Amino acid sequence: MTDDQPTDIILAEDDHDDVYIFELALKKIPVYAMLRHAADGETLFVLLEELIPDFLFLDIDMPCKNGSTCLAEIRRDKRFDHMPVIMLTSFTTKEYIETAYRSRANFFIGKVGTITELAARLKQVFAFDWKQGMIYPTLDQFVIGTA
């Protein structure tokens, strides 16, 4: 990521309303970004083959391959070792959070009711200095916002 190049983001999400909300929230924060979209797990891997993004936001409940399966495959592939994966999902039970944590997601964001709330959570993700390396918080700091 450089100042003159947009931050490349893939959002893996099958719900079109959630994609639209994500786009609006992204516009509310100071991030120069290019957003690519995968509506299912199979399409996600096609996009990853084309270009590894700066960030992947990954829903759990998707067709073809769910987010948990995708995360496990991603973390087994060394090409993606430096790609932050942030789970963005309505599945916010302790079990899902702990599974994502053990599978080496970088953060976990529960879907929220407003664009402003989502923008605040996205801003927290982008506030970290990812150029210094991958960030793997402790479990008590893994969830951004409340789950």
mmCIF file of C-alpha atoms in Angstrom:
data_model
loop_
_atom_site.group_PDB
_atom_site.id
_atom_site.type_symbol
_atom_site.label_atom_id
_atom_site.label_comp_id
_atom_site.label_asym_id
_atom_site.label_seq_id
_atom_site.Cartn_x
_atom_site.Cartn_y
_atom_site.Cartn_z
ATOM 1 C CA MET A 1 0.000 0.000 0.000
ATOM 2 C CA THR A 2 1.296 3.382 -0.948
ATOM 3 C CA ASP A 3 -0.294 6.792 -0.678
ATOM 4 C CA ASP A 4 -0.847 7.018 -4.447
ATOM 5 C CA GLN A 5 -2.219 3.475 -4.800
ATOM 6 C CA PRO A 6 -5.652 2.596 -3.438
ATOM 7 C CA THR A 7 -5.905 0.058 -0.666
ATOM 8 C CA ASP A 8 -7.126 -3.118 -2.359
ATOM 9 C CA ILE A 9 -9.974 -4.675 -0.392
ATOM 10 C CA ILE A 10 -11.958 -7.803 -1.103
ATOM 11 C CA LEU A 11 -15.301 -8.185 0.616
ATOM 12 C CA ALA A 12 -16.513 -11.785 0.548
ATOM 13 C CA GLU A 13 -20.215 -11.395 1.242
ATOM 14 C CA ASP A 14 -23.299 -12.912 -0.383
ATOM 15 C CA ASP A 15 -25.870 -10.372 0.865
ATOM 16 C CA HIS A 16 -26.121 -7.439 -1.555
ATOM 17 C CA ASP A 17 -27.521 -5.123 1.132
ATOM 18 C CA ASP A 18 -24.496 -5.840 3.339
ATOM 19 C CA VAL A 19 -22.161 -5.117 0.411
ATOM 20 C CA TYR A 20 -23.873 -1.770 -0.130
ATOM 21 C CA ILE A 21 -23.664 -0.920 3.585
ATOM 22 C CA PHE A 22 -19.959 -1.813 3.573
ATOM 23 C CA GLU A 23 -19.362 0.450 0.561
ATOM 24 C CA LEU A 24 -21.137 3.363 2.264
ATOM 25 C CA ALA A 25 -19.248 2.816 5.533
ATOM 26 C CA LEU A 26 -15.936 2.670 3.672
ATOM 27 C CA LYS A 27 -16.703 6.046 2.075
ATOM 28 C CA LYS A 28 -17.166 7.583 5.547
ATOM 29 C CA ILE A 29 -13.580 6.900 6.624
ATOM 30 C CA PRO A 30 -10.325 8.381 5.328
ATOM 31 C CA VAL A 31 -9.154 5.377 3.312
ATOM 32 C CA TYR A 32 -8.388 5.571 -0.393
ATOM 33 C CA ALA A 33 -9.711 2.153 -1.396
ATOM 34 C CA MET A 34 -10.617 -0.056 -4.303
ATOM 35 C CA LEU A 35 -13.284 -2.584 -3.329
ATOM 36 C CA ARG A 36 -13.642 -5.937 -5.047
ATOM 37 C CA HIS A 37 -16.521 -8.255 -4.207
ATOM 38 C CA ALA A 38 -16.939 -12.021 -4.040
ATOM 39 C CA ALA A 39 -20.480 -13.300 -3.537
ATOM 40 C CA ASP A 40 -19.310 -16.777 -2.522
ATOM 41 C CA GLY A 41 -16.252 -18.736 -1.467
ATOM 42 C CA GLU A 42 -15.472 -20.051 -4.946
ATOM 43 C CA THR A 43 -15.447 -16.544 -6.439
ATOM 44 C CA LEU A 44 -13.236 -15.389 -3.573
ATOM 45 C CA PHE A 45 -10.475 -17.785 -4.598
ATOM 46 C CA VAL A 46 -10.744 -16.660 -8.233
ATOM 47 C CA LEU A 47 -10.179 -13.057 -7.070
ATOM 48 C CA LEU A 48 -7.299 -14.116 -4.821
ATOM 49 C CA GLU A 49 -5.610 -15.786 -7.802
ATOM 50 C CA GLU A 50 -5.879 -12.551 -9.787
ATOM 51 C CA LEU A 51 -4.394 -10.305 -7.105
ATOM 52 C CA ILE A 52 -3.809 -10.720 -3.378
ATOM 53 C CA PRO A 53 -5.585 -7.821 -1.667
ATOM 54 C CA ASP A 54 -4.305 -5.594 1.095
ATOM 55 C CA PHE A 55 -7.299 -6.675 3.222
ATOM 56 C CA LEU A 56 -9.930 -9.387 3.084
ATOM 57 C CA PHE A 57 -13.226 -8.931 4.911
ATOM 58 C CA LEU A 58 -14.864 -12.336 5.133
ATOM 59 C CA ASP A 59 -18.426 -13.313 5.997
ATOM 60 C CA ILE A 60 -19.000 -16.722 7.574
ATOM 61 C CA ASP A 61 -22.357 -17.629 6.017
ATOM 62 C CA MET A 62 -21.741 -17.811 2.249
ATOM 63 C CA PRO A 63 -22.671 -20.314 -0.449
ATOM 64 C CA CYS A 64 -20.229 -22.739 -2.119
ATOM 65 C CA LYS A 65 -17.585 -22.408 0.596
ATOM 66 C CA ASN A 66 -18.403 -20.741 3.868
ATOM 67 C CA GLY A 67 -16.101 -18.187 5.455
ATOM 68 C CA SER A 68 -14.678 -20.593 8.023
ATOM 69 C CA THR A 69 -13.661 -23.030 5.281
ATOM 70 C CA CYS A 70 -12.182 -20.186 3.233
ATOM 71 C CA LEU A 71 -10.197 -18.915 6.213
ATOM 72 C CA ALA A 72 -8.744 -22.372 6.875
ATOM 73 C CA GLU A 73 -7.686 -22.706 3.212
ATOM 74 C CA ILE A 74 -6.201 -19.226 3.152
ATOM 75 C CA ARG A 75 -4.112 -19.792 6.265
ATOM 76 C CA ARG A 76 -2.740 -23.070 4.836
ATOM 77 C CA ASP A 77 -1.438 -21.229 1.755
ATOM 78 C CA LYS A 78 1.845 -19.366 2.310
ATOM 79 C CA ARG A 79 1.022 -16.876 -0.474
ATOM 80 C CA PHE A 80 -1.510 -15.300 1.864
ATOM 81 C CA ASP A 81 0.690 -15.102 4.972
ATOM 82 C CA HIS A 82 0.775 -11.294 4.836
ATOM 83 C CA MET A 83 -2.901 -10.757 3.990
ATOM 84 C CA PRO A 84 -5.029 -9.529 6.897
ATOM 85 C CA VAL A 85 -8.327 -11.384 7.171
ATOM 86 C CA ILE A 86 -11.078 -9.700 9.142
ATOM 87 C CA MET A 87 -14.209 -11.708 9.795
ATOM 88 C CA LEU A 88 -17.323 -9.567 9.214
ATOM 89 C CA THR A 89 -20.379 -11.553 10.148
ATOM 90 C CA SER A 90 -23.655 -11.740 12.009
ATOM 91 C CA PHE A 91 -22.527 -15.070 13.523
ATOM 92 C CA THR A 92 -21.198 -13.579 16.761
ATOM 93 C CA THR A 93 -21.480 -16.380 19.289
ATOM 94 C CA LYS A 94 -18.472 -17.285 21.394
ATOM 95 C CA GLU A 95 -18.019 -20.488 19.346
ATOM 96 C CA TYR A 96 -17.692 -18.604 16.031
ATOM 97 C CA ILE A 97 -15.385 -16.006 17.546
ATOM 98 C CA GLU A 98 -13.086 -18.632 19.051
ATOM 99 C CA THR A 99 -13.067 -20.675 15.829
ATOM 100 C CA ALA A 100 -12.056 -17.613 13.806
ATOM 101 C CA TYR A 101 -9.401 -16.757 16.389
ATOM 102 C CA ARG A 102 -7.920 -20.273 16.363
ATOM 103 C CA SER A 103 -7.975 -20.247 12.550
ATOM 104 C CA ARG A 104 -5.799 -17.097 12.620
ATOM 105 C CA ALA A 105 -8.184 -14.410 11.465
ATOM 106 C CA ASN A 106 -6.721 -11.044 12.391
ATOM 107 C CA PHE A 107 -9.884 -9.490 13.800
ATOM 108 C CA PHE A 108 -13.582 -10.199 14.157
ATOM 109 C CA ILE A 109 -16.332 -7.645 13.531
ATOM 110 C CA GLY A 110 -19.967 -8.398 14.211
ATOM 111 C CA LYS A 111 -22.354 -6.857 11.703
ATOM 112 C CA VAL A 112 -23.961 -3.743 13.115
ATOM 113 C CA GLY A 113 -27.163 -1.829 12.601
ATOM 114 C CA THR A 114 -25.860 1.409 11.157
ATOM 115 C CA ILE A 115 -23.393 2.612 8.558
ATOM 116 C CA THR A 116 -21.842 4.916 11.151
ATOM 117 C CA GLU A 117 -21.171 2.007 13.539
ATOM 118 C CA LEU A 118 -19.586 -0.064 10.779
ATOM 119 C CA ALA A 119 -17.479 2.906 9.651
ATOM 120 C CA ALA A 120 -16.174 3.318 13.206
ATOM 121 C CA ARG A 121 -15.177 -0.354 13.314
ATOM 122 C CA LEU A 122 -13.535 -0.243 9.899
ATOM 123 C CA LYS A 123 -11.625 2.855 10.971
ATOM 124 C CA GLN A 124 -10.205 0.850 13.885
ATOM 125 C CA VAL A 125 -8.935 -1.838 11.495
ATOM 126 C CA PHE A 126 -7.235 0.684 9.244
ATOM 127 C CA ALA A 127 -5.734 2.583 12.203
ATOM 128 C CA PHE A 128 -3.216 -0.225 12.805
ATOM 129 C CA ASP A 129 0.175 0.015 11.133
ATOM 130 C CA TRP A 130 -0.142 -3.055 8.914
ATOM 131 C CA LYS A 131 3.062 -2.148 7.069
ATOM 132 C CA GLN A 132 5.001 -3.196 10.178
ATOM 133 C CA GLY A 133 3.632 -6.740 9.910
ATOM 134 C CA MET A 134 0.631 -8.879 10.635
ATOM 135 C CA ILE A 135 -1.362 -8.171 13.767
ATOM 136 C CA TYR A 136 -2.691 -11.053 15.809
ATOM 137 C CA PRO A 137 -4.307 -9.662 18.951
ATOM 138 C CA THR A 138 -5.066 -11.627 22.084
ATOM 139 C CA LEU A 139 -8.531 -13.171 22.205
ATOM 140 C CA ASP A 140 -9.840 -10.418 24.488
ATOM 141 C CA GLN A 141 -8.817 -7.803 21.862
ATOM 142 C CA PHE A 142 -9.835 -9.864 18.813
ATOM 143 C CA VAL A 143 -13.409 -8.579 18.528
ATOM 144 C CA ILE A 144 -13.717 -4.992 17.308
ATOM 145 C CA GLY A 145 -16.759 -3.398 18.862
ATOM 146 C CA THR A 146 -19.112 -5.558 20.848
ATOM 147 C CA ALA A 147 -20.154 -9.026 19.759
#
